[in-house]
Amino acid sequence: MKKVLLTAMAFLVLVVASAQTEEELKAQIAPKKDSIAAIQGRVNALQAQLDALPGWKIGAFGTIGGSLSQFNNWFAQGIPNNSSGNIGFTVNAFANLQEEKFFWRNAANVNLAWVKLDDKDDPTDDDSFRQATDVFNISSLYGRKLSEHFAISTLAEYRTTLLSNFNDPGYLDLGVGATWTPIPDLIVVIHPLNYNFVFSSEDTIFESSMGAKIVADYTKQIGAVSFKSNLSMFQSYKSSDLSNWTWTNSFSYTLWKMIGVGFDFGLRNNKQETLNYIVNRAPTPDPAATFDTIDNELQTYWTLGLSYKF
């Protein structure tokens, strides 16, 4: 009985000591966390000052995603013998010049992806990787500052595809107007004088026109989280059928050095592209379709995978 009591007392002392040690350690962690937050705040403030300095700022970030798989005699599914895969990547690059009286901002966005599904039991199917996503966009914005937040500006923006139908269609916007920078991370471009050049072999559907160009770009990094959102909109003065807009978004969370997890998604609305697809490229083309008879469906894409930046 004496041994049992001694053992119980020793165990109780050990538990109390452990609890005291745990509480002491937690008490020591709290002020250190406050110190880390204060240091990070000072680092962020210094980085903001660096970003505001005149000169060039150049960088890039993006997402890489993909998978490969193979099944043999997997009879629970419709195609028991197959190999499949998908691979895709995005690139967001920029080269920005900031000076006292003017700025020059250049950006490029590329999003490409391929997929394949090879049915081993069907010798006639396509066993190669096929294009799934194809986005290419470059822009250049020059502004002459009138004040800290307003500038007279000119913009050139070109959009097309790379893997197939390069420049068919292709869109080139050239315009002048004003740029508003209410905060360092946000740029809003409003150009009421803009001409939207459309290049295409299908002249009966695609048409160039004069209109207004609106662009909003927001780029921000908070600790390990980085994100970029860009809205590019053209409103034709001739017809709403010739208007279009594209909204792209990129998010990344850094896990180790410059590597992390990234997610990209985009939305697009373009009635000319929708009509061209229905008339010429749909599985069952409809040559009699017109702008008035079609539904202008929303175009979307997304990519999830590893992210990188430099």
Tab-separated table of C-alpha atoms in Angstrom:
chain	number	residue	atom	x	y	z
A	1	MET	CA	0.000	0.000	0.000
A	2	LYS	CA	2.868	2.295	0.824
A	3	LYS	CA	4.429	1.710	-2.588
A	4	VAL	CA	1.130	2.505	-4.322
A	5	LEU	CA	0.818	5.782	-2.430
A	6	LEU	CA	4.388	6.757	-3.256
A	7	THR	CA	3.836	5.932	-6.926
A	8	ALA	CA	0.611	7.989	-7.036
A	9	MET	CA	2.287	10.951	-5.372
A	10	ALA	CA	5.213	10.799	-7.784
A	11	PHE	CA	2.825	10.689	-10.747
A	12	LEU	CA	0.878	13.654	-9.351
A	13	VAL	CA	4.061	15.670	-8.887
A	14	LEU	CA	5.100	14.848	-12.466
A	15	VAL	CA	1.723	15.970	-13.850
A	16	VAL	CA	1.809	19.225	-11.885
A	17	ALA	CA	5.381	19.900	-12.972
A	18	SER	CA	4.493	19.210	-16.604
A	19	ALA	CA	1.470	21.498	-16.401
A	20	GLN	CA	3.593	24.259	-14.888
A	21	THR	CA	6.212	23.789	-17.581
A	22	GLU	CA	3.568	23.918	-20.331
A	23	GLU	CA	2.028	27.095	-18.913
A	24	GLU	CA	5.449	28.681	-18.566
A	25	LEU	CA	6.314	27.851	-22.179
A	26	LYS	CA	2.986	29.238	-23.429
A	27	ALA	CA	3.585	32.388	-21.408
A	28	GLN	CA	6.984	32.795	-23.067
A	29	ILE	CA	5.554	32.230	-26.575
A	30	ALA	CA	2.950	35.043	-26.396
A	31	PRO	CA	5.371	38.015	-26.214
A	32	LYS	CA	7.567	36.447	-28.894
A	33	LYS	CA	4.565	36.241	-31.229
A	34	ASP	CA	3.917	39.924	-30.586
A	35	SER	CA	7.551	40.654	-31.371
A	36	ILE	CA	7.359	38.684	-34.639
A	37	ALA	CA	4.215	40.607	-35.667
A	38	ALA	CA	5.917	43.917	-34.892
A	39	ILE	CA	9.004	42.933	-36.901
A	40	GLN	CA	6.824	41.827	-39.839
A	41	GLY	CA	5.000	45.158	-39.692
A	42	ARG	CA	8.288	47.045	-39.928
A	43	VAL	CA	9.426	44.817	-42.804
A	44	ASN	CA	6.165	45.470	-44.671
A	45	ALA	CA	6.553	49.213	-44.160
A	46	LEU	CA	10.116	49.117	-45.515
A	47	GLN	CA	8.960	47.035	-48.496
A	48	ALA	CA	6.257	49.600	-49.260
A	49	GLN	CA	8.916	52.336	-49.264
A	50	LEU	CA	11.077	50.258	-51.595
A	51	ASP	CA	8.149	49.700	-53.961
A	52	ALA	CA	7.491	53.443	-54.088
A	53	LEU	CA	11.063	54.289	-55.121
A	54	PRO	CA	11.615	55.351	-58.761
A	55	GLY	CA	13.013	52.811	-61.207
A	56	TRP	CA	12.159	49.455	-62.718
A	57	LYS	CA	10.324	46.672	-60.891
A	58	ILE	CA	10.464	43.317	-62.715
A	59	GLY	CA	9.047	39.959	-61.658
A	60	ALA	CA	6.906	36.944	-62.487
A	61	PHE	CA	4.747	34.354	-60.759
A	62	GLY	CA	2.392	31.593	-61.820
A	63	THR	CA	0.960	28.126	-61.272
A	64	ILE	CA	1.949	24.670	-62.520
A	65	GLY	CA	-0.492	21.771	-62.299
A	66	GLY	CA	-0.757	18.287	-63.749
A	67	SER	CA	-1.444	14.596	-63.260
A	68	LEU	CA	-0.827	11.263	-64.992
A	69	SER	CA	-2.688	7.990	-64.482
A	70	GLN	CA	-3.016	4.520	-66.014
A	71	PHE	CA	-5.606	1.778	-65.505
A	72	ASN	CA	-5.375	-1.868	-66.560
A	73	ASN	CA	-8.419	-4.178	-66.379
A	74	TRP	CA	-10.212	-1.739	-64.057
A	75	PHE	CA	-13.641	-3.061	-64.948
A	76	ALA	CA	-15.566	-0.881	-62.512
A	77	GLN	CA	-15.220	2.050	-64.922
A	78	GLY	CA	-16.390	2.578	-68.486
A	79	ILE	CA	-12.894	2.462	-70.021
A	80	PRO	CA	-11.065	-0.291	-68.070
A	81	ASN	CA	-7.756	0.049	-69.951
A	82	ASN	CA	-6.623	3.628	-70.350
A	83	SER	CA	-3.905	6.143	-69.722
A	84	SER	CA	-4.805	9.758	-69.072
A	85	GLY	CA	-3.166	12.952	-68.045
A	86	ASN	CA	-3.344	16.691	-67.919
A	87	ILE	CA	-0.744	19.401	-67.573
A	88	GLY	CA	-1.092	23.154	-67.433
A	89	PHE	CA	0.704	26.273	-66.332
A	90	THR	CA	0.182	30.006	-66.034
A	91	VAL	CA	2.704	32.840	-66.182
A	92	ASN	CA	2.106	36.392	-64.945
A	93	ALA	CA	5.081	38.639	-65.736
A	94	PHE	CA	5.501	42.368	-65.273
A	95	ALA	CA	8.050	45.125	-65.920
A	96	ASN	CA	7.029	48.459	-64.394
A	97	LEU	CA	8.888	51.769	-64.509
A	98	GLN	CA	7.969	54.390	-61.911
A	99	GLU	CA	9.328	57.934	-62.183
A	100	GLU	CA	8.434	61.249	-60.588
A	101	LYS	CA	6.460	62.593	-63.574
A	102	PHE	CA	5.433	59.456	-65.470
A	103	PHE	CA	5.008	55.690	-65.291
A	104	TRP	CA	5.209	52.832	-67.772
A	105	ARG	CA	3.593	49.512	-66.840
A	106	ASN	CA	4.023	46.354	-68.940
A	107	ALA	CA	2.372	42.995	-68.248
A	108	ALA	CA	1.986	39.573	-69.850
A	109	ASN	CA	-0.331	36.694	-69.006
A	110	VAL	CA	-0.068	33.174	-70.453
A	111	ASN	CA	-2.278	30.207	-69.542
A	112	LEU	CA	-1.764	26.927	-71.414
A	113	ALA	CA	-3.040	23.416	-70.693
A	114	TRP	CA	-3.175	20.013	-72.417
A	115	VAL	CA	-5.221	16.870	-71.702
A	116	LYS	CA	-5.323	13.301	-73.030
A	117	LEU	CA	-7.428	10.154	-72.606
A	118	ASP	CA	-6.107	7.085	-74.428
A	119	ASP	CA	-8.478	4.105	-74.600
A	120	LYS	CA	-6.093	1.140	-74.962
A	121	ASP	CA	-8.945	-0.996	-76.339
A	122	ASP	CA	-9.710	1.458	-79.159
A	123	PRO	CA	-6.854	1.643	-81.691
A	124	THR	CA	-8.605	4.469	-83.579
A	125	ASP	CA	-8.810	6.997	-80.733
A	126	ASP	CA	-6.447	9.915	-80.277
A	127	ASP	CA	-3.705	9.016	-77.757
A	128	SER	CA	-1.910	12.372	-77.852
A	129	PHE	CA	-2.168	15.395	-75.588
A	130	ARG	CA	-4.696	17.894	-76.890
A	131	GLN	CA	-4.959	21.610	-76.250
A	132	ALA	CA	-7.411	22.442	-73.471
A	133	THR	CA	-6.631	26.030	-72.407
A	134	ASP	CA	-5.000	28.696	-74.536
A	135	VAL	CA	-4.760	32.288	-73.273
A	136	PHE	CA	-2.216	34.965	-74.239
A	137	ASN	CA	-2.426	38.622	-73.229
A	138	ILE	CA	0.128	41.446	-73.234
A	139	SER	CA	-0.399	45.096	-72.372
A	140	SER	CA	1.564	48.321	-72.100
A	141	LEU	CA	0.295	51.404	-70.248
A	142	TYR	CA	2.084	54.771	-70.289
A	143	GLY	CA	0.921	57.651	-68.108
A	144	ARG	CA	1.963	61.271	-67.643
A	145	LYS	CA	1.157	62.302	-64.078
A	146	LEU	CA	-1.107	65.281	-63.419
A	147	SER	CA	-1.102	64.635	-59.665
A	148	GLU	CA	-0.268	61.874	-57.225
A	149	HIS	CA	-3.362	59.857	-58.187
A	150	PHE	CA	-4.285	60.975	-61.737
A	151	ALA	CA	-2.506	60.741	-65.080
A	152	ILE	CA	-3.184	61.206	-68.790
A	153	SER	CA	-2.484	57.799	-70.309
A	154	THR	CA	-2.336	55.666	-73.415
A	155	LEU	CA	-2.814	51.901	-73.513
A	156	ALA	CA	-2.000	49.122	-75.978
A	157	GLU	CA	-3.380	45.650	-75.245
A	158	TYR	CA	-3.212	42.527	-77.419
A	159	ARG	CA	-5.061	39.242	-76.827
A	160	THR	CA	-5.058	36.006	-78.808
A	161	THR	CA	-4.233	32.285	-78.563
A	162	LEU	CA	-0.833	30.616	-79.042
A	163	LEU	CA	-1.363	26.886	-79.554
A	164	SER	CA	-3.947	27.124	-82.323
A	165	ASN	CA	-5.594	29.827	-84.423
A	166	PHE	CA	-2.902	32.372	-83.574
A	167	ASN	CA	-4.274	35.851	-84.272
A	168	ASP	CA	-7.506	34.295	-85.607
A	169	PRO	CA	-9.104	35.953	-83.825
A	170	GLY	CA	-6.703	38.478	-82.353
A	171	TYR	CA	-7.678	41.664	-80.545
A	172	LEU	CA	-5.635	44.863	-80.377
A	173	ASP	CA	-6.871	47.792	-78.298
A	174	LEU	CA	-5.287	51.222	-78.764
A	175	GLY	CA	-6.643	54.167	-76.817
A	176	VAL	CA	-6.100	57.301	-74.758
A	177	GLY	CA	-7.748	58.670	-71.644
A	178	ALA	CA	-7.001	58.822	-67.940
A	179	THR	CA	-5.570	56.542	-65.250
A	180	TRP	CA	-6.518	56.695	-61.570
A	181	THR	CA	-4.319	55.191	-58.838
A	182	PRO	CA	-6.250	55.662	-55.564
A	183	ILE	CA	-3.907	53.305	-53.665
A	184	PRO	CA	-0.478	51.870	-54.602
A	185	ASP	CA	-1.864	48.397	-55.397
A	186	LEU	CA	-4.827	49.458	-57.570
A	187	ILE	CA	-4.816	50.955	-61.063
A	188	VAL	CA	-7.997	51.966	-62.898
A	189	VAL	CA	-7.775	52.913	-66.587
A	190	ILE	CA	-10.660	54.719	-68.319
A	191	HIS	CA	-10.105	55.419	-72.016
A	192	PRO	CA	-13.191	56.823	-73.806
A	193	LEU	CA	-11.246	57.017	-77.081
A	194	ASN	CA	-10.256	53.446	-77.920
A	195	TYR	CA	-10.247	51.462	-81.151
A	196	ASN	CA	-10.652	47.705	-80.939
A	197	PHE	CA	-8.906	46.091	-83.925
A	198	VAL	CA	-10.114	42.529	-84.552
A	199	PHE	CA	-8.072	40.212	-86.791
A	200	SER	CA	-9.878	37.154	-88.158
A	201	SER	CA	-10.423	35.154	-91.322
A	202	GLU	CA	-14.166	35.178	-90.532
A	203	ASP	CA	-15.034	38.732	-91.650
A	204	THR	CA	-18.798	38.187	-91.497
A	205	ILE	CA	-18.705	37.653	-87.709
A	206	PHE	CA	-15.735	39.592	-86.332
A	207	GLU	CA	-15.650	43.360	-86.748
A	208	SER	CA	-13.453	46.184	-85.460
A	209	SER	CA	-15.056	49.206	-83.822
A	210	MET	CA	-14.571	52.341	-81.760
A	211	GLY	CA	-15.498	52.247	-78.092
A	212	ALA	CA	-14.461	52.751	-74.467
A	213	LYS	CA	-11.756	50.744	-72.712
A	214	ILE	CA	-11.846	50.134	-68.961
A	215	VAL	CA	-9.123	48.243	-67.097
A	216	ALA	CA	-8.824	47.622	-63.362
A	217	ASP	CA	-5.768	45.838	-61.941
A	218	TYR	CA	-5.167	45.006	-58.282
A	219	THR	CA	-1.978	43.306	-57.072
A	220	LYS	CA	-1.240	42.651	-53.408
A	221	GLN	CA	1.052	40.577	-51.200
A	222	ILE	CA	0.242	40.027	-47.523
A	223	GLY	CA	2.840	37.844	-45.844
A	224	ALA	CA	2.897	34.485	-47.612
A	225	VAL	CA	-0.269	35.243	-49.604
A	226	SER	CA	-0.087	36.902	-53.038
A	227	PHE	CA	-2.951	37.674	-55.364
A	228	LYS	CA	-3.621	39.549	-58.590
A	229	SER	CA	-6.945	40.457	-60.172
A	230	ASN	CA	-7.321	42.043	-63.618
A	231	LEU	CA	-10.506	43.162	-65.374
A	232	SER	CA	-10.240	44.265	-69.022
A	233	MET	CA	-13.437	45.533	-70.657
A	234	PHE	CA	-14.265	46.978	-74.076
A	235	GLN	CA	-17.642	48.619	-74.675
A	236	SER	CA	-18.292	49.185	-78.388
A	237	TYR	CA	-20.046	52.399	-79.424
A	238	LYS	CA	-21.381	50.636	-82.551
A	239	SER	CA	-23.108	47.581	-81.035
A	240	SER	CA	-23.129	45.650	-77.775
A	241	ASP	CA	-22.572	42.504	-79.871
A	242	LEU	CA	-19.010	43.760	-80.469
A	243	SER	CA	-18.276	44.372	-76.762
A	244	ASN	CA	-16.272	41.978	-74.593
A	245	TRP	CA	-14.688	41.613	-71.169
A	246	THR	CA	-12.158	39.321	-69.483
A	247	TRP	CA	-11.544	38.921	-65.732
A	248	THR	CA	-8.523	36.902	-64.558
A	249	ASN	CA	-7.444	36.130	-60.981
A	250	SER	CA	-4.331	34.511	-59.504
A	251	PHE	CA	-3.791	33.460	-55.871
A	252	SER	CA	-0.737	31.828	-54.306
A	253	TYR	CA	0.381	30.809	-50.835
A	254	THR	CA	4.122	30.384	-50.298
A	255	LEU	CA	5.050	27.219	-48.420
A	256	TRP	CA	8.818	27.160	-48.845
A	257	LYS	CA	11.019	29.898	-50.283
A	258	MET	CA	9.453	30.706	-53.690
A	259	ILE	CA	7.338	27.534	-53.960
A	260	GLY	CA	3.750	27.214	-52.784
A	261	VAL	CA	0.181	26.422	-53.763
A	262	GLY	CA	-1.523	28.428	-56.498
A	263	PHE	CA	-5.017	28.834	-57.909
A	264	ASP	CA	-5.969	30.689	-61.080
A	265	PHE	CA	-9.398	31.278	-62.550
A	266	GLY	CA	-10.788	33.432	-65.323
A	267	LEU	CA	-14.130	34.580	-66.719
A	268	ARG	CA	-14.759	35.878	-70.221
A	269	ASN	CA	-17.690	37.208	-72.228
A	270	ASN	CA	-17.360	37.670	-76.002
A	271	LYS	CA	-20.404	37.285	-78.258
A	272	GLN	CA	-18.334	37.316	-81.471
A	273	GLU	CA	-16.341	34.283	-80.283
A	274	THR	CA	-19.540	32.494	-79.231
A	275	LEU	CA	-21.166	33.004	-82.640
A	276	ASN	CA	-18.013	31.934	-84.480
A	277	TYR	CA	-17.892	28.702	-82.452
A	278	ILE	CA	-21.549	27.874	-83.132
A	279	VAL	CA	-21.276	28.614	-86.870
A	280	ASN	CA	-17.881	27.041	-87.613
A	281	ARG	CA	-16.484	24.884	-84.803
A	282	ALA	CA	-19.292	23.290	-82.774
A	283	PRO	CA	-19.800	19.480	-83.002
A	284	THR	CA	-22.999	20.301	-84.901
A	285	PRO	CA	-22.406	23.667	-86.632
A	286	ASP	CA	-25.327	25.997	-87.276
A	287	PRO	CA	-24.521	28.193	-90.316
A	288	ALA	CA	-27.820	30.050	-89.913
A	289	ALA	CA	-27.028	31.299	-86.378
A	290	THR	CA	-26.885	35.066	-85.797
A	291	PHE	CA	-26.144	37.377	-82.868
A	292	ASP	CA	-29.874	37.549	-82.167
A	293	THR	CA	-30.447	33.776	-82.048
A	294	ILE	CA	-27.590	32.607	-79.801
A	295	ASP	CA	-27.062	32.551	-76.035
A	296	ASN	CA	-23.850	34.344	-75.108
A	297	GLU	CA	-22.612	31.788	-72.581
A	298	LEU	CA	-19.981	32.723	-70.005
A	299	GLN	CA	-16.481	31.353	-70.714
A	300	THR	CA	-14.494	30.108	-67.696
A	301	TYR	CA	-11.274	28.321	-66.760
A	302	TRP	CA	-9.364	27.426	-63.581
A	303	THR	CA	-5.995	25.893	-62.680
A	304	LEU	CA	-4.850	24.484	-59.314
A	305	GLY	CA	-1.300	23.381	-58.614
A	306	LEU	CA	2.135	24.380	-57.405
A	307	SER	CA	2.922	28.076	-57.530
A	308	TYR	CA	6.225	29.858	-58.099
A	309	LYS	CA	7.523	33.399	-58.201
A	310	PHE	CA	10.757	35.242	-58.770
